[in-house]
């Protein structure tokens, strides 16, 4: 505490003392002083006697100042004041302190942080699996997978929904309904669906999309490419061909494609890898922009970030592994260094990305070896794992308008 602060506090303390008043006349006081001074000069002994009481008063006054000052500047007193202010602030703020965390002890604060982070992860939809697997599909349900561009129209992200079958409606009518219910903004994606047209079923493997005259899918080359990519994900529902018509007339002209198109064949295997794209609240496994001649090349690409397309790696750059094939439809993914694969979301995402990539190269199962852990998420690594049916399962009720 500095000197200036001491003086100010002493002045405040003195001002708080009872006021002293003197009603005597100014001349009377002056004459009294002169008389006392004369008496001091003529009789030193008497002067000393007369000044005993004033001196005692002065000493007592100084003692009082010291006592009050000591009480005022007692460090314990300051702590008591600080604690009192903290208690008042706590009473006003309620039982929770800063950022809603309990201030009682470190263990409680740590537990609350974990609980809050867990709740946050649940809120953004992170879970043990993100793809659709065969066990997820029941007799009374159907799968609808479609591609939705991101807000920059750089990536077309496959999104899958499992919905209940409705009596009296065929699969195509129900798919049209589902696509019309998706709120892309809640997914952090571009407002793209429903298509400016309607699907009708030709047979078990093919659909027709009858577009409106003002469909605008030919506005530029990027729009055309995204439109074709979006439709290509219908292959996850077993569709291998989409034919086109405009207002009932077969064929559609795409200016930047250069010719009239009557139908679009859908490749069963995209021969791509999977990186991940993140929006506010969602993480999507997304096909790589490039196609590859081998799955080894795809895995190498999955270890690198694609800054242009805002895609992040799904396999750590430092991970050492080898790949081999068993019985032509089963892939062996072996971790070559001794590791202990942790049960966390990034490793679950890596496993699913590997499984989806294997699917796009025609494999039915993947056997992981040397993971150092028997189970990651819901995946049992002791046996070969079936590849998913489709990527990016979402809850329709959470993303409807």
Short mmCIF file of C-alpha atoms in Angstrom, two decimals:
data_model
loop_
_atom_site.label_atom_id
_atom_site.label_comp_id
_atom_site.label_asym_id
_atom_site.label_seq_id
_atom_site.Cartn_x
_atom_site.Cartn_y
_atom_site.Cartn_z
CA UNK A 1 0.00 0.00 0.00
CA UNK A 2 1.62 3.38 -1.00
CA UNK A 3 2.18 6.52 1.10
CA UNK A 4 -0.47 8.54 -0.72
CA UNK A 5 -3.06 5.89 0.05
CA UNK A 6 -2.02 5.97 3.78
CA UNK A 7 -2.47 9.74 4.03
CA UNK A 8 -5.85 9.66 2.33
CA UNK A 9 -7.12 6.95 4.69
CA UNK A 10 -5.86 8.87 7.78
CA UNK A 11 -7.62 12.03 6.58
CA UNK A 12 -10.85 10.06 6.12
CA UNK A 13 -10.46 8.58 9.60
CA UNK A 14 -9.87 11.98 11.23
CA UNK A 15 -12.83 13.45 9.41
CA UNK A 16 -14.99 10.75 10.91
CA UNK A 17 -14.13 11.89 14.47
CA UNK A 18 -16.73 14.04 16.36
CA UNK A 19 -16.50 17.76 15.43
CA UNK A 20 -14.79 20.15 17.90
CA UNK A 21 -16.34 23.63 18.20
CA UNK A 22 -15.09 26.78 19.99
CA UNK A 23 -17.71 29.54 20.51
CA UNK A 24 -15.29 32.07 22.03
CA UNK A 25 -14.64 35.41 20.33
CA UNK A 26 -11.53 35.72 18.20
CA UNK A 27 -10.14 38.64 20.31
CA UNK A 28 -10.68 36.71 23.51
CA UNK A 29 -8.72 33.75 22.20
CA UNK A 30 -5.91 36.01 20.99
CA UNK A 31 -5.59 37.83 24.35
CA UNK A 32 -5.61 34.52 26.19
CA UNK A 33 -2.72 33.25 24.07
CA UNK A 34 -0.67 36.42 24.71
CA UNK A 35 -1.27 36.15 28.44
CA UNK A 36 -0.07 32.52 28.49
CA UNK A 37 3.04 33.39 26.50
CA UNK A 38 3.95 36.14 29.00
CA UNK A 39 3.47 33.77 31.90
CA UNK A 40 5.82 31.23 30.32
CA UNK A 41 8.57 33.82 29.92
CA UNK A 42 8.39 34.98 33.61
CA UNK A 43 7.99 31.68 35.31
CA UNK A 44 9.42 28.56 33.69
CA UNK A 45 8.23 26.29 36.44
CA UNK A 46 4.69 27.48 36.18
CA UNK A 47 4.93 27.23 32.37
CA UNK A 48 5.88 23.64 32.59
CA UNK A 49 2.99 22.89 34.90
CA UNK A 50 0.58 24.69 32.62
CA UNK A 51 1.75 22.64 29.56
CA UNK A 52 1.49 19.23 31.21
CA UNK A 53 -2.18 18.77 30.26
CA UNK A 54 -1.80 19.92 26.61
CA UNK A 55 1.13 17.54 26.22
CA UNK A 56 -0.87 14.68 27.64
CA UNK A 57 -3.70 15.47 25.26
CA UNK A 58 -1.25 15.43 22.36
CA UNK A 59 0.18 12.05 23.39
CA UNK A 60 -3.27 10.53 23.80
CA UNK A 61 -4.25 11.88 20.40
CA UNK A 62 -1.21 10.31 18.75
CA UNK A 63 -1.92 7.00 20.46
CA UNK A 64 -5.48 7.06 19.15
CA UNK A 65 -4.24 7.77 15.62
CA UNK A 66 -1.76 4.87 15.83
CA UNK A 67 -4.42 2.50 17.16
CA UNK A 68 -6.95 3.43 14.46
CA UNK A 69 -4.29 3.34 11.73
CA UNK A 70 -3.15 -0.11 12.83
CA UNK A 71 -6.69 -1.41 12.69
CA UNK A 72 -7.26 0.24 9.34
CA UNK A 73 -4.15 -1.24 7.72
CA UNK A 74 -4.24 -4.68 9.30
CA UNK A 75 -3.69 -7.21 6.43
CA UNK A 76 -6.11 -9.63 8.03
CA UNK A 77 -8.69 -6.88 7.99
CA UNK A 78 -8.14 -6.43 4.26
CA UNK A 79 -8.58 -10.17 3.73
CA UNK A 80 -11.82 -10.05 5.70
CA UNK A 81 -13.05 -7.21 3.50
CA UNK A 82 -12.06 -9.06 0.34
CA UNK A 83 -13.76 -12.23 1.54
CA UNK A 84 -16.85 -10.24 2.42
CA UNK A 85 -16.94 -8.78 -1.10
CA UNK A 86 -16.45 -12.24 -2.63
CA UNK A 87 -19.31 -13.61 -0.52
CA UNK A 88 -21.55 -10.75 -1.64
CA UNK A 89 -20.62 -11.35 -5.28
CA UNK A 90 -21.25 -15.09 -4.91
CA UNK A 91 -24.66 -14.45 -3.34
CA UNK A 92 -25.55 -12.21 -6.28
CA UNK A 93 -24.23 -14.66 -8.89
CA UNK A 94 -25.90 -17.70 -7.30
CA UNK A 95 -24.29 -21.08 -6.60
CA UNK A 96 -22.29 -21.12 -9.86
CA UNK A 97 -19.24 -19.05 -10.60
CA UNK A 98 -17.56 -17.98 -13.85
CA UNK A 99 -18.93 -19.69 -16.96
CA UNK A 100 -21.42 -21.61 -14.83
CA UNK A 101 -18.80 -23.80 -13.14
CA UNK A 102 -18.92 -24.66 -9.42
CA UNK A 103 -16.14 -22.91 -7.47
CA UNK A 104 -16.04 -25.32 -4.52
CA UNK A 105 -13.02 -27.42 -5.43
CA UNK A 106 -10.88 -28.40 -8.46
CA UNK A 107 -12.38 -31.89 -8.77
CA UNK A 108 -15.90 -30.50 -9.11
CA UNK A 109 -14.72 -27.95 -11.68
CA UNK A 110 -12.96 -30.66 -13.74
CA UNK A 111 -15.98 -32.94 -13.64
CA UNK A 112 -18.21 -30.09 -14.76
CA UNK A 113 -15.90 -29.27 -17.67
CA UNK A 114 -16.00 -32.90 -18.77
CA UNK A 115 -19.77 -32.99 -18.46
CA UNK A 116 -20.10 -29.78 -20.43
CA UNK A 117 -17.76 -31.04 -23.20
CA UNK A 118 -19.64 -34.34 -23.34
CA UNK A 119 -22.93 -32.49 -23.68
CA UNK A 120 -21.40 -30.33 -26.40
CA UNK A 121 -20.27 -33.40 -28.34
CA UNK A 122 -23.75 -34.89 -28.06
CA UNK A 123 -25.25 -31.60 -29.22
CA UNK A 124 -23.27 -31.52 -32.46
CA UNK A 125 -24.25 -35.09 -33.27
CA UNK A 126 -20.93 -36.83 -32.68
CA UNK A 127 -21.45 -40.51 -31.88
CA UNK A 128 -19.96 -44.00 -32.12
CA UNK A 129 -20.78 -44.37 -35.79
CA UNK A 130 -21.79 -42.03 -38.56
CA UNK A 131 -22.41 -44.33 -41.52
CA UNK A 132 -25.34 -46.64 -42.28
CA UNK A 133 -24.76 -50.35 -41.69
CA UNK A 134 -26.83 -53.35 -42.72
CA UNK A 135 -28.06 -53.90 -39.15
CA UNK A 136 -29.52 -50.38 -39.15
CA UNK A 137 -32.02 -51.21 -41.91
CA UNK A 138 -35.20 -52.96 -40.79
CA UNK A 139 -38.08 -54.40 -42.78
CA UNK A 140 -40.30 -51.41 -42.02
CA UNK A 141 -37.68 -48.81 -43.00
CA UNK A 142 -35.97 -47.58 -46.17
CA UNK A 143 -32.77 -45.74 -47.03
CA UNK A 144 -32.58 -42.41 -48.85
CA UNK A 145 -29.11 -41.09 -49.76
CA UNK A 146 -28.52 -37.94 -51.80
CA UNK A 147 -25.72 -35.44 -52.37
CA UNK A 148 -25.92 -31.85 -51.06
CA UNK A 149 -23.31 -29.21 -52.00
CA UNK A 150 -21.55 -27.26 -49.27
CA UNK A 151 -22.14 -23.51 -48.98
CA UNK A 152 -19.17 -22.75 -51.26
CA UNK A 153 -20.36 -25.35 -53.81
CA UNK A 154 -16.94 -27.02 -53.67
CA UNK A 155 -17.93 -30.43 -52.29
CA UNK A 156 -21.05 -32.50 -52.77
CA UNK A 157 -21.62 -34.36 -49.51
CA UNK A 158 -23.59 -37.62 -49.39
CA UNK A 159 -26.27 -37.53 -46.70
CA UNK A 160 -28.26 -40.60 -45.65
CA UNK A 161 -31.62 -40.88 -43.94
CA UNK A 162 -33.45 -43.95 -42.65
CA UNK A 163 -37.20 -43.40 -42.69
CA UNK A 164 -40.18 -45.60 -41.95
CA UNK A 165 -42.15 -47.02 -44.83
CA UNK A 166 -45.65 -45.65 -45.29
CA UNK A 167 -48.44 -47.91 -46.43
CA UNK A 168 -49.96 -46.91 -49.76
CA UNK A 169 -46.78 -45.16 -50.96
CA UNK A 170 -44.07 -46.60 -53.17
CA UNK A 171 -40.37 -46.10 -52.51
CA UNK A 172 -39.91 -43.26 -55.01
CA UNK A 173 -42.81 -41.20 -53.62
CA UNK A 174 -41.42 -41.58 -50.12
CA UNK A 175 -37.91 -40.61 -51.29
CA UNK A 176 -39.34 -37.48 -52.92
CA UNK A 177 -41.02 -36.63 -49.60
CA UNK A 178 -37.84 -37.18 -47.59
CA UNK A 179 -35.69 -35.03 -49.87
CA UNK A 180 -38.27 -32.26 -49.59
CA UNK A 181 -38.12 -32.32 -45.77
CA UNK A 182 -34.36 -31.85 -45.35
CA UNK A 183 -33.31 -28.46 -44.01
CA UNK A 184 -29.83 -28.04 -45.47
CA UNK A 185 -29.14 -24.89 -43.44
CA UNK A 186 -29.36 -26.88 -40.21
CA UNK A 187 -26.63 -29.12 -41.62
CA UNK A 188 -24.51 -26.12 -42.57
CA UNK A 189 -24.92 -26.95 -46.28
CA UNK A 190 -26.30 -25.19 -49.36
CA UNK A 191 -30.07 -24.92 -49.81
CA UNK A 192 -30.31 -27.43 -52.67
CA UNK A 193 -33.26 -29.77 -52.17
CA UNK A 194 -35.79 -30.76 -53.29
CA UNK A 195 -34.76 -31.01 -56.91
CA UNK A 196 -36.60 -28.81 -59.39
CA UNK A 197 -38.30 -31.88 -60.71
CA UNK A 198 -39.70 -35.23 -59.61
CA UNK A 199 -38.44 -38.80 -59.59
CA UNK A 200 -40.46 -41.66 -61.01
CA UNK A 201 -39.48 -45.29 -60.90
CA UNK A 202 -38.69 -47.08 -64.15
CA UNK A 203 -37.56 -50.40 -62.65
CA UNK A 204 -35.71 -51.70 -59.59
CA UNK A 205 -32.42 -50.24 -60.74
CA UNK A 206 -33.35 -47.06 -62.62
CA UNK A 207 -35.23 -43.79 -62.10
CA UNK A 208 -36.42 -40.94 -64.28
CA UNK A 209 -36.03 -37.32 -63.16
CA UNK A 210 -38.53 -35.05 -64.88
CA UNK A 211 -37.07 -31.52 -64.52
CA UNK A 212 -38.90 -28.21 -64.62
CA UNK A 213 -38.21 -25.81 -67.51
CA UNK A 214 -36.42 -23.36 -65.20
CA UNK A 215 -34.36 -25.99 -63.36
CA UNK A 216 -31.10 -23.89 -63.50
CA UNK A 217 -28.80 -26.91 -63.13
CA UNK A 218 -27.01 -25.69 -66.25
CA UNK A 219 -26.20 -22.20 -64.97
CA UNK A 220 -22.44 -22.89 -65.15
CA UNK A 221 -20.01 -25.80 -65.31
CA UNK A 222 -19.81 -26.08 -61.53
CA UNK A 223 -23.61 -26.31 -61.25
CA UNK A 224 -23.68 -29.08 -63.84
CA UNK A 225 -20.90 -31.04 -62.16
CA UNK A 226 -22.48 -30.75 -58.70
CA UNK A 227 -25.85 -31.82 -60.10
CA UNK A 228 -24.39 -35.00 -61.62
CA UNK A 229 -22.36 -35.73 -58.48
CA UNK A 230 -25.44 -35.28 -56.30
CA UNK A 231 -27.36 -37.82 -58.35
CA UNK A 232 -24.44 -40.26 -58.37
CA UNK A 233 -25.04 -40.98 -54.66
CA UNK A 234 -28.35 -42.63 -55.53
CA UNK A 235 -26.14 -45.66 -56.16
CA UNK A 236 -26.17 -46.29 -52.39
CA UNK A 237 -29.84 -47.25 -52.80
CA UNK A 238 -29.04 -49.71 -55.57
CA UNK A 239 -29.84 -47.33 -58.44
CA UNK A 240 -27.50 -47.63 -61.44
CA UNK A 241 -29.11 -45.24 -63.92
CA UNK A 242 -31.09 -41.97 -63.98
CA UNK A 243 -32.83 -40.84 -67.16
CA UNK A 244 -33.85 -37.22 -67.76
CA UNK A 245 -36.80 -35.37 -69.17
CA UNK A 246 -37.90 -31.73 -69.12
CA UNK A 247 -41.61 -31.05 -68.69
CA UNK A 248 -42.26 -34.57 -70.01
CA UNK A 249 -39.94 -34.31 -73.03
CA UNK A 250 -37.07 -36.89 -72.96
CA UNK A 251 -33.54 -35.60 -72.63
CA UNK A 252 -32.08 -32.43 -71.17
CA UNK A 253 -29.55 -30.00 -72.64
CA UNK A 254 -26.63 -28.96 -70.46
CA UNK A 255 -24.88 -26.00 -72.09
CA UNK A 256 -21.48 -26.54 -70.51
CA UNK A 257 -21.59 -30.29 -71.05
CA UNK A 258 -21.97 -29.62 -74.74
CA UNK A 259 -24.71 -32.06 -75.66
CA UNK A 260 -28.17 -33.30 -74.85
CA UNK A 261 -28.20 -35.99 -72.17
CA UNK A 262 -30.85 -38.67 -71.99
CA UNK A 263 -29.49 -40.66 -69.04
CA UNK A 264 -26.73 -40.71 -66.45
CA UNK A 265 -25.10 -44.09 -65.62
CA UNK A 266 -24.16 -44.40 -61.95
CA UNK A 267 -20.91 -46.16 -61.12
CA UNK A 268 -21.13 -48.72 -58.35
CA UNK A 269 -17.56 -47.98 -57.22
CA UNK A 270 -16.41 -44.36 -57.11
CA UNK A 271 -12.73 -45.31 -56.56
CA UNK A 272 -12.21 -42.42 -54.18
CA UNK A 273 -10.98 -41.90 -50.65
CA UNK A 274 -12.82 -40.15 -47.81
CA UNK A 275 -11.70 -36.99 -46.05
CA UNK A 276 -13.88 -35.07 -43.63
CA UNK A 277 -15.71 -31.78 -44.00
CA UNK A 278 -16.83 -29.88 -40.92
CA UNK A 279 -19.68 -27.42 -40.53
CA UNK A 280 -21.04 -25.79 -37.38
CA UNK A 281 -22.38 -28.78 -35.51
CA UNK A 282 -21.68 -31.55 -38.04
CA UNK A 283 -18.78 -33.59 -39.41
CA UNK A 284 -19.26 -35.33 -42.75
CA UNK A 285 -17.10 -38.00 -44.35
CA UNK A 286 -16.74 -36.69 -47.89
CA UNK A 287 -15.44 -38.34 -51.09
CA UNK A 288 -12.12 -36.98 -52.27
CA UNK A 289 -12.26 -34.70 -55.34
CA UNK A 290 -9.81 -37.05 -57.10
CA UNK A 291 -10.29 -40.63 -58.25
CA UNK A 292 -7.53 -43.21 -57.82
CA UNK A 293 -6.36 -46.28 -59.66
CA UNK A 294 -5.60 -48.14 -56.42
CA UNK A 295 -6.80 -48.10 -52.83
CA UNK A 296 -3.20 -47.57 -51.66
CA UNK A 297 -3.16 -44.21 -53.47
CA UNK A 298 -6.50 -43.31 -51.92
CA UNK A 299 -5.20 -44.02 -48.40
CA UNK A 300 -2.11 -41.86 -49.00
CA UNK A 301 -4.37 -39.00 -50.11
CA UNK A 302 -6.47 -39.45 -46.96
CA UNK A 303 -3.41 -38.55 -44.87
CA UNK A 304 -3.23 -35.08 -46.38
CA UNK A 305 -5.34 -31.98 -45.90
CA UNK A 306 -6.99 -30.55 -49.01
CA UNK A 307 -6.97 -26.81 -48.32
CA UNK A 308 -8.64 -25.85 -51.59
CA UNK A 309 -11.72 -27.94 -50.79
CA UNK A 310 -11.57 -27.41 -47.01
CA UNK A 311 -11.20 -31.15 -46.43
CA UNK A 312 -9.24 -32.55 -43.49
CA UNK A 313 -7.33 -35.86 -43.27
CA UNK A 314 -8.97 -38.93 -41.80
CA UNK A 315 -5.74 -40.96 -41.46
CA UNK A 316 -2.90 -39.42 -39.39
CA UNK A 317 0.08 -38.40 -41.52
CA UNK A 318 2.47 -40.25 -39.18
CA UNK A 319 0.53 -43.51 -39.12
CA UNK A 320 2.49 -46.49 -40.46
CA UNK A 321 0.43 -49.24 -42.09
CA UNK A 322 0.36 -51.81 -44.85
CA UNK A 323 -2.46 -53.01 -47.08
CA UNK A 324 -3.08 -56.45 -48.55
CA UNK A 325 -5.96 -58.38 -50.08
CA UNK A 326 -7.45 -61.64 -48.87
CA UNK A 327 -10.01 -63.64 -50.90
CA UNK A 328 -10.36 -60.74 -53.41
CA UNK A 329 -13.23 -59.10 -51.44
CA UNK A 330 -11.58 -58.66 -48.01
CA UNK A 331 -8.99 -55.98 -47.31
CA UNK A 332 -6.29 -56.35 -44.63
CA UNK A 333 -5.31 -53.04 -43.02
CA UNK A 334 -2.33 -53.67 -40.75
CA UNK A 335 -0.82 -51.15 -38.35
CA UNK A 336 2.88 -51.86 -38.82
CA UNK A 337 4.19 -50.08 -35.71
CA UNK A 338 3.27 -51.22 -32.23
CA UNK A 339 0.45 -48.90 -31.20
CA UNK A 340 -2.44 -48.72 -28.79
CA UNK A 341 -5.32 -47.34 -30.83
CA UNK A 342 -7.41 -45.23 -28.46
CA UNK A 343 -11.19 -45.43 -28.35
CA UNK A 344 -12.00 -41.88 -29.44
CA UNK A 345 -13.94 -40.06 -32.12
CA UNK A 346 -11.02 -39.37 -34.44
CA UNK A 347 -10.12 -43.09 -34.57
CA UNK A 348 -13.76 -44.06 -35.09
CA UNK A 349 -13.83 -41.57 -37.96
CA UNK A 350 -10.60 -43.07 -39.38
CA UNK A 351 -12.02 -46.62 -39.27
CA UNK A 352 -15.23 -45.53 -40.99
CA UNK A 353 -13.30 -43.61 -43.65
CA UNK A 354 -11.20 -46.72 -44.34
CA UNK A 355 -14.34 -48.88 -44.50
CA UNK A 356 -16.08 -46.49 -46.91
CA UNK A 357 -12.99 -46.27 -49.09
CA UNK A 358 -12.78 -50.05 -49.20
CA UNK A 359 -16.41 -50.11 -50.32
CA UNK A 360 -15.63 -47.71 -53.20
CA UNK A 361 -12.96 -50.15 -54.43
CA UNK A 362 -15.29 -53.16 -54.37
CA UNK A 363 -14.32 -54.74 -51.03
CA UNK A 364 -16.98 -56.26 -48.78
CA UNK A 365 -15.02 -56.47 -45.51
CA UNK A 366 -11.95 -55.04 -43.81
CA UNK A 367 -9.78 -56.82 -41.24
CA UNK A 368 -7.75 -54.52 -38.98
CA UNK A 369 -4.57 -55.93 -37.46
CA UNK A 370 -2.15 -54.81 -34.70
CA UNK A 371 -4.49 -52.07 -33.45
CA UNK A 372 -3.56 -52.81 -29.83
CA UNK A 373 -7.23 -52.58 -28.87
CA UNK A 374 -10.00 -55.09 -29.40
CA UNK A 375 -12.80 -52.55 -29.69
CA UNK A 376 -13.08 -49.00 -31.00
CA UNK A 377 -16.54 -47.48 -30.66
CA UNK A 378 -18.96 -50.20 -31.72
CA UNK A 379 -16.35 -51.85 -33.98
CA UNK A 380 -15.03 -55.26 -32.93
CA UNK A 381 -11.49 -55.30 -34.32
CA UNK A 382 -10.97 -58.99 -33.57
CA UNK A 383 -12.91 -59.95 -36.69
CA UNK A 384 -13.42 -58.63 -40.20
CA UNK A 385 -15.86 -55.71 -40.36
CA UNK A 386 -18.45 -55.36 -43.09
CA UNK A 387 -18.25 -52.14 -45.09
CA UNK A 388 -21.11 -49.64 -44.58
CA UNK A 389 -24.18 -49.40 -46.77
CA UNK A 390 -23.91 -45.60 -47.11
CA UNK A 391 -22.11 -42.65 -45.47
CA UNK A 392 -23.28 -39.87 -43.11
CA UNK A 393 -26.45 -41.02 -41.39
CA UNK A 394 -28.47 -38.05 -40.09
CA UNK A 395 -31.61 -37.76 -38.01
CA UNK A 396 -34.35 -36.41 -40.27
CA UNK A 397 -36.30 -35.00 -37.31
CA UNK A 398 -33.26 -32.93 -36.28
CA UNK A 399 -32.87 -31.33 -39.72
CA UNK A 400 -36.44 -30.76 -40.86
CA UNK A 401 -37.77 -27.17 -41.12
#
